[in-house]
Short mmCIF file of C-alpha atoms in Angstrom, two decimals:
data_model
loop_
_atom_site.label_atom_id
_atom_site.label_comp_id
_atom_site.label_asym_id
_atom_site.label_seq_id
_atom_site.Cartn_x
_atom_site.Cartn_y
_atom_site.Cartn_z
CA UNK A 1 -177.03 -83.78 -67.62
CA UNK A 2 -174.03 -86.31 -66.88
CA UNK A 3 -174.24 -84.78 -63.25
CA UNK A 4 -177.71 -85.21 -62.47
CA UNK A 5 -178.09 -88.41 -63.95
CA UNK A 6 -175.20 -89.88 -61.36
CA UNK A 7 -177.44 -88.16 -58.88
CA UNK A 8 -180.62 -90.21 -59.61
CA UNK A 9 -177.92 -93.63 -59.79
CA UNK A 10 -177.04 -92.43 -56.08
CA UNK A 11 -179.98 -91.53 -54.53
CA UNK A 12 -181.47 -94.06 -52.18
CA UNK A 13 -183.88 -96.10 -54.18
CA UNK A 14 -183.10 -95.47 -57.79
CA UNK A 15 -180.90 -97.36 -58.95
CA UNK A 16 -179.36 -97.95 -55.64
CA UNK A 17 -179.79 -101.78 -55.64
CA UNK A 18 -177.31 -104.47 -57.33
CA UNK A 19 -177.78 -104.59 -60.67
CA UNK A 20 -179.67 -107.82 -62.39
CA UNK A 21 -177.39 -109.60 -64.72
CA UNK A 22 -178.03 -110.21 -68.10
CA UNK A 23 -178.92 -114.02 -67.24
CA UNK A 24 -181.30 -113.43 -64.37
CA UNK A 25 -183.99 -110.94 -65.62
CA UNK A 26 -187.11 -113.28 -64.92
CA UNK A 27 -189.40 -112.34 -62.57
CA UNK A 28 -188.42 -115.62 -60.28
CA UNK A 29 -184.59 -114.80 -60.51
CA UNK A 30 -183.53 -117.60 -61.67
CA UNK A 31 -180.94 -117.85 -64.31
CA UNK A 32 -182.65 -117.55 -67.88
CA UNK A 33 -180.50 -118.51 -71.46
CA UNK A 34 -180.06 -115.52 -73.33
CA UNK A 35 -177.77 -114.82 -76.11
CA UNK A 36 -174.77 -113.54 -74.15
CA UNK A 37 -174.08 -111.91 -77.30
CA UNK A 38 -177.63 -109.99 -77.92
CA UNK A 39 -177.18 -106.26 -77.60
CA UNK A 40 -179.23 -103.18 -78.72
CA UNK A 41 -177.67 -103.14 -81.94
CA UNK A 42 -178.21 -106.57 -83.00
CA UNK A 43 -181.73 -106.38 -82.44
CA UNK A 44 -185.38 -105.88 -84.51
CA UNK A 45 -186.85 -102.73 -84.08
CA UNK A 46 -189.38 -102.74 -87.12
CA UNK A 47 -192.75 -101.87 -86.52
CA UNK A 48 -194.45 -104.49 -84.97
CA UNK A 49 -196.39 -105.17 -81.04
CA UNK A 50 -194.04 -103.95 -78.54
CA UNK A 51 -191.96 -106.25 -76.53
CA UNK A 52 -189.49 -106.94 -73.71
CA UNK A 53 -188.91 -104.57 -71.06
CA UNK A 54 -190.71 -101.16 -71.53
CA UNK A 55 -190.50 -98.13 -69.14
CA UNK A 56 -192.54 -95.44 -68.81
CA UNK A 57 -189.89 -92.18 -69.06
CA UNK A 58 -190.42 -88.99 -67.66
CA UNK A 59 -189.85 -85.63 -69.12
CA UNK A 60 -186.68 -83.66 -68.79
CA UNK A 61 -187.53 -80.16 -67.90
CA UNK A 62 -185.15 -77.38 -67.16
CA UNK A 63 -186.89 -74.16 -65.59
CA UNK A 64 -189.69 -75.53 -65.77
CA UNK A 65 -189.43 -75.50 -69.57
CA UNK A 66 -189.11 -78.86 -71.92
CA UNK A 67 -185.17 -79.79 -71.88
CA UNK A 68 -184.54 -80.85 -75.41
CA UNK A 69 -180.49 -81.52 -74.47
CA UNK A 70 -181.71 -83.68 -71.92
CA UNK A 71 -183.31 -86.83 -73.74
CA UNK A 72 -180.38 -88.01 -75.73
CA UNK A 73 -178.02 -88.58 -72.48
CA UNK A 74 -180.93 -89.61 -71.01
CA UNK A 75 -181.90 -92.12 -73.67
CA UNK A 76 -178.23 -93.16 -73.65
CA UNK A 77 -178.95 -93.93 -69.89
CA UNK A 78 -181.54 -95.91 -70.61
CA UNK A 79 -180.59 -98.14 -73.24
CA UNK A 80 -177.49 -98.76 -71.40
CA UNK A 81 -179.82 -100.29 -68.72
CA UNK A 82 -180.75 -102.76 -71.71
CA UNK A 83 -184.30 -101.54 -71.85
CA UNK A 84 -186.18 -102.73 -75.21
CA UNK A 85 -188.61 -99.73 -75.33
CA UNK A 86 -190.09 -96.47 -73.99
CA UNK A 87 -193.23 -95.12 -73.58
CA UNK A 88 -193.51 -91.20 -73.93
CA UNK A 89 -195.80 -88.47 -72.45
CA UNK A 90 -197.61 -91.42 -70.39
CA UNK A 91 -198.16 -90.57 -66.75
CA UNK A 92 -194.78 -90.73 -65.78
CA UNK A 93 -193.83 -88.23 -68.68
CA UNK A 94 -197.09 -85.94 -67.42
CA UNK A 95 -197.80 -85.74 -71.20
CA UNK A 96 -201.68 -84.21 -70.60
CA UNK A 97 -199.51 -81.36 -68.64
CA UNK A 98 -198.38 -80.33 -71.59
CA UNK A 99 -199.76 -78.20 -74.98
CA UNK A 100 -200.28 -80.47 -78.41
CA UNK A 101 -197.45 -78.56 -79.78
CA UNK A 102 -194.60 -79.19 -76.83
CA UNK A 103 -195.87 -82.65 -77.45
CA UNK A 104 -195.16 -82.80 -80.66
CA UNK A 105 -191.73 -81.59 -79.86
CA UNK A 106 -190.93 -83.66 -76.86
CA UNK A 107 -192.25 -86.93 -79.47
CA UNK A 108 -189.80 -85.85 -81.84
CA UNK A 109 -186.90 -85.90 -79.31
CA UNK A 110 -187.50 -89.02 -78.23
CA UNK A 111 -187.38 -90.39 -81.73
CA UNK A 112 -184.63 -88.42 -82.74
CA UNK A 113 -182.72 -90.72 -79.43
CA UNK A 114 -184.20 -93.61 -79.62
CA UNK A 115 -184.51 -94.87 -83.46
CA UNK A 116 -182.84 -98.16 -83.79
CA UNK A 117 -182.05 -98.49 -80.32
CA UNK A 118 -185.26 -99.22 -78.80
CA UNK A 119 -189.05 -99.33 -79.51
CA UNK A 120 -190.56 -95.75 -78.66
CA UNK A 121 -194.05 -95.81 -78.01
CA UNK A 122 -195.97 -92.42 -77.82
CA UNK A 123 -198.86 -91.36 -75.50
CA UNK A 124 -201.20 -89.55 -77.37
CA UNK A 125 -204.60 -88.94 -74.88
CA UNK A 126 -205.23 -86.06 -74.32
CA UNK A 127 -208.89 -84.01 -73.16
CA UNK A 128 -210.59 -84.25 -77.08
CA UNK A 129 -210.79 -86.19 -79.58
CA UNK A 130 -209.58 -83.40 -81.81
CA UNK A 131 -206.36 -83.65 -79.80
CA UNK A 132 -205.57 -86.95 -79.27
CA UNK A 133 -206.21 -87.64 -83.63
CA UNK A 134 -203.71 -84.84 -83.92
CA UNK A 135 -201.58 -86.54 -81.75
CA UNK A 136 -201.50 -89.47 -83.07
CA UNK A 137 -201.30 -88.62 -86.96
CA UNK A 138 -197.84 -86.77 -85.59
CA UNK A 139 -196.54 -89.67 -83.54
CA UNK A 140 -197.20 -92.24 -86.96
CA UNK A 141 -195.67 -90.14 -89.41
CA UNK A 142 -192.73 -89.07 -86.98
CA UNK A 143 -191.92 -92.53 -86.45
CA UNK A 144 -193.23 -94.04 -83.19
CA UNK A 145 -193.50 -97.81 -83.14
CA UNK A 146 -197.08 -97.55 -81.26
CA UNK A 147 -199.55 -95.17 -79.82
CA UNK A 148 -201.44 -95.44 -76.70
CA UNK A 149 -204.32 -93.70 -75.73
CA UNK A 150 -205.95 -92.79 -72.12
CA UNK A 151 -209.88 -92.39 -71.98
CA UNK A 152 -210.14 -88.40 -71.34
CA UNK A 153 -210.10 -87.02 -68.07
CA UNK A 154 -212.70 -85.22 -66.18
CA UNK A 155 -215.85 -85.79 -68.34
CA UNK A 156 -216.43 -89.70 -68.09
CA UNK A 157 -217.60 -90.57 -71.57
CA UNK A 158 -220.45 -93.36 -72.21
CA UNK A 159 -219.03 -96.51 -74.27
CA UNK A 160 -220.48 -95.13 -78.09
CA UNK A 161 -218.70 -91.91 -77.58
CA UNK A 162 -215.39 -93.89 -75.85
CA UNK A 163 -215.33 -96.62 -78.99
CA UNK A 164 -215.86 -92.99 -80.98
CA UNK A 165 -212.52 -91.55 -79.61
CA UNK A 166 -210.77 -94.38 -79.51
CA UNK A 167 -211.76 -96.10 -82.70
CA UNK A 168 -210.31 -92.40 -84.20
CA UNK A 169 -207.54 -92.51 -82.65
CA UNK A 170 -206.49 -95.64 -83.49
CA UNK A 171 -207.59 -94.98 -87.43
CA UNK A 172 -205.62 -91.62 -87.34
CA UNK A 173 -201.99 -93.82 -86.38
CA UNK A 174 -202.61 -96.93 -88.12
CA UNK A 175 -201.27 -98.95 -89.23
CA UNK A 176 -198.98 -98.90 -86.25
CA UNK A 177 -200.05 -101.00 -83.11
CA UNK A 178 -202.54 -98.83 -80.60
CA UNK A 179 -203.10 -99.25 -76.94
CA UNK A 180 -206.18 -98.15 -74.94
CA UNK A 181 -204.11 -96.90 -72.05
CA UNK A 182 -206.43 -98.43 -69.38
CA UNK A 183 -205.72 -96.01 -66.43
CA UNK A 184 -208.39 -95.78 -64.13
CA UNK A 185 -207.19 -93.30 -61.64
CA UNK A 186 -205.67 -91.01 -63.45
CA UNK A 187 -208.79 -91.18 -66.11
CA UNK A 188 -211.33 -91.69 -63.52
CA UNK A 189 -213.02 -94.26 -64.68
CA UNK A 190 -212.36 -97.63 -66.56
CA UNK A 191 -212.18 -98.67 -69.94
CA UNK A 192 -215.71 -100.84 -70.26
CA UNK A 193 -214.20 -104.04 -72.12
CA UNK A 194 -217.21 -104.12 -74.23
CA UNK A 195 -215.64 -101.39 -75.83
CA UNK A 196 -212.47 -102.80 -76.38
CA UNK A 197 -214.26 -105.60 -77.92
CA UNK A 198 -216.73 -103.59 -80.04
CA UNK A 199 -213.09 -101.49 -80.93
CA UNK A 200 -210.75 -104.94 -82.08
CA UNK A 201 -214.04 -105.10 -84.89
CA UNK A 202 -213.50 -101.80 -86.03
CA UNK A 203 -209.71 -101.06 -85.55
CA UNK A 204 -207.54 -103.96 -86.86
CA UNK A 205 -204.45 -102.13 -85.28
CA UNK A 206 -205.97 -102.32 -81.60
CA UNK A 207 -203.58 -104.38 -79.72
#
């Protein structure tokens, strides 16, 4: 894991540029006042909106299996890069690739790493309804700090059936913060915000 991950810091374009110092993480580059003494360890991670700097991680896979040895170096990696959260099984982490129960496990991993370190937010759409409430029940009581959620696929729902899904959903993890994971083409089609009006009356946990 040690080996590949020095791979990916020397391969041309990631993590191939100088890196940006603590003092100069604004999106101007200009030098910012931080607490020079503010680390990982020092900070809040209760349950709360997420904050700062959050990436979208991928999945480790090793033949073309889930590699569960994988996400604590590679958590390690990115924590040291002073990241203040994750998002799991999003597009990145090709989380609709993937059964409900290798999600499950590949959640739990990421906890496992990341509790106290950073904010782990889990991606919990998936094709039903059924699904993504499963999803999400796991993801609250396993500990994620959020869920987000990606209109389904394929089959465009109307906006009563997407407030439906959604509004269960976000029932199934509160109280923890949900996301409608507006993703238009990967979804195929866009989140009407009518129903992520209709949804902040119904779901006090919709961020």
């Amino acid at each position: 894991v040690d080996e590949r991950l020095r791979e990916l810091r020397d391969h041309s374009g990631v993590e191939g540029v100088p890196p940006i110092g603590p003092r100069q993480r604004d999106a101007q580059h200009r030098p910012v006042a931080l607490d020079p003494d503010a680390g990982h360890g020092a900070r809040d991670y209760s349950r709360g909106v997420l904050h700062g700097a959050i990436a979208a991680t991928l999945t480790p896979l090793r033949g073309g299996s889930f590699d569960p040895d994988a996400v604590g170096p590679y958590v390690d990696f990115l924590v040291g890069h002073r990241l203040d959260g994750i998002l799991v099984l999003g597009t990145t982490g090709e989380g609709v690739l993937f059964s409900t129960e290798e999600r499950r496990e590949i959640a739990g991993a990421f906890l496992a790493a990341g509790r106290g370190r950073l904010q782990v937010a889990i991606h919990c759409g998936a094709q039903t309804t059924a699904d993504t409430v499963a999803l999400a029940e796991h993801a609250a009581g396993a500990g994620a700090d959020a869920v987000a959620v990606i209109a389904p696929p394929y089959f465009p729902l109307d906006e009563a059936e997407l407030l439906a899904h959604f509004e269960a959903a976000a029932s199934a993890c509160a109280p923890l913060p949900f996301y409608a994971y507006e993703f238009a083409a990967r979804s195929g089609y866009a989140i009407p915000p009518a129903v992520l009006e209709r949804l902040r009356e119904r779901a006090p946990n919709q961020i």
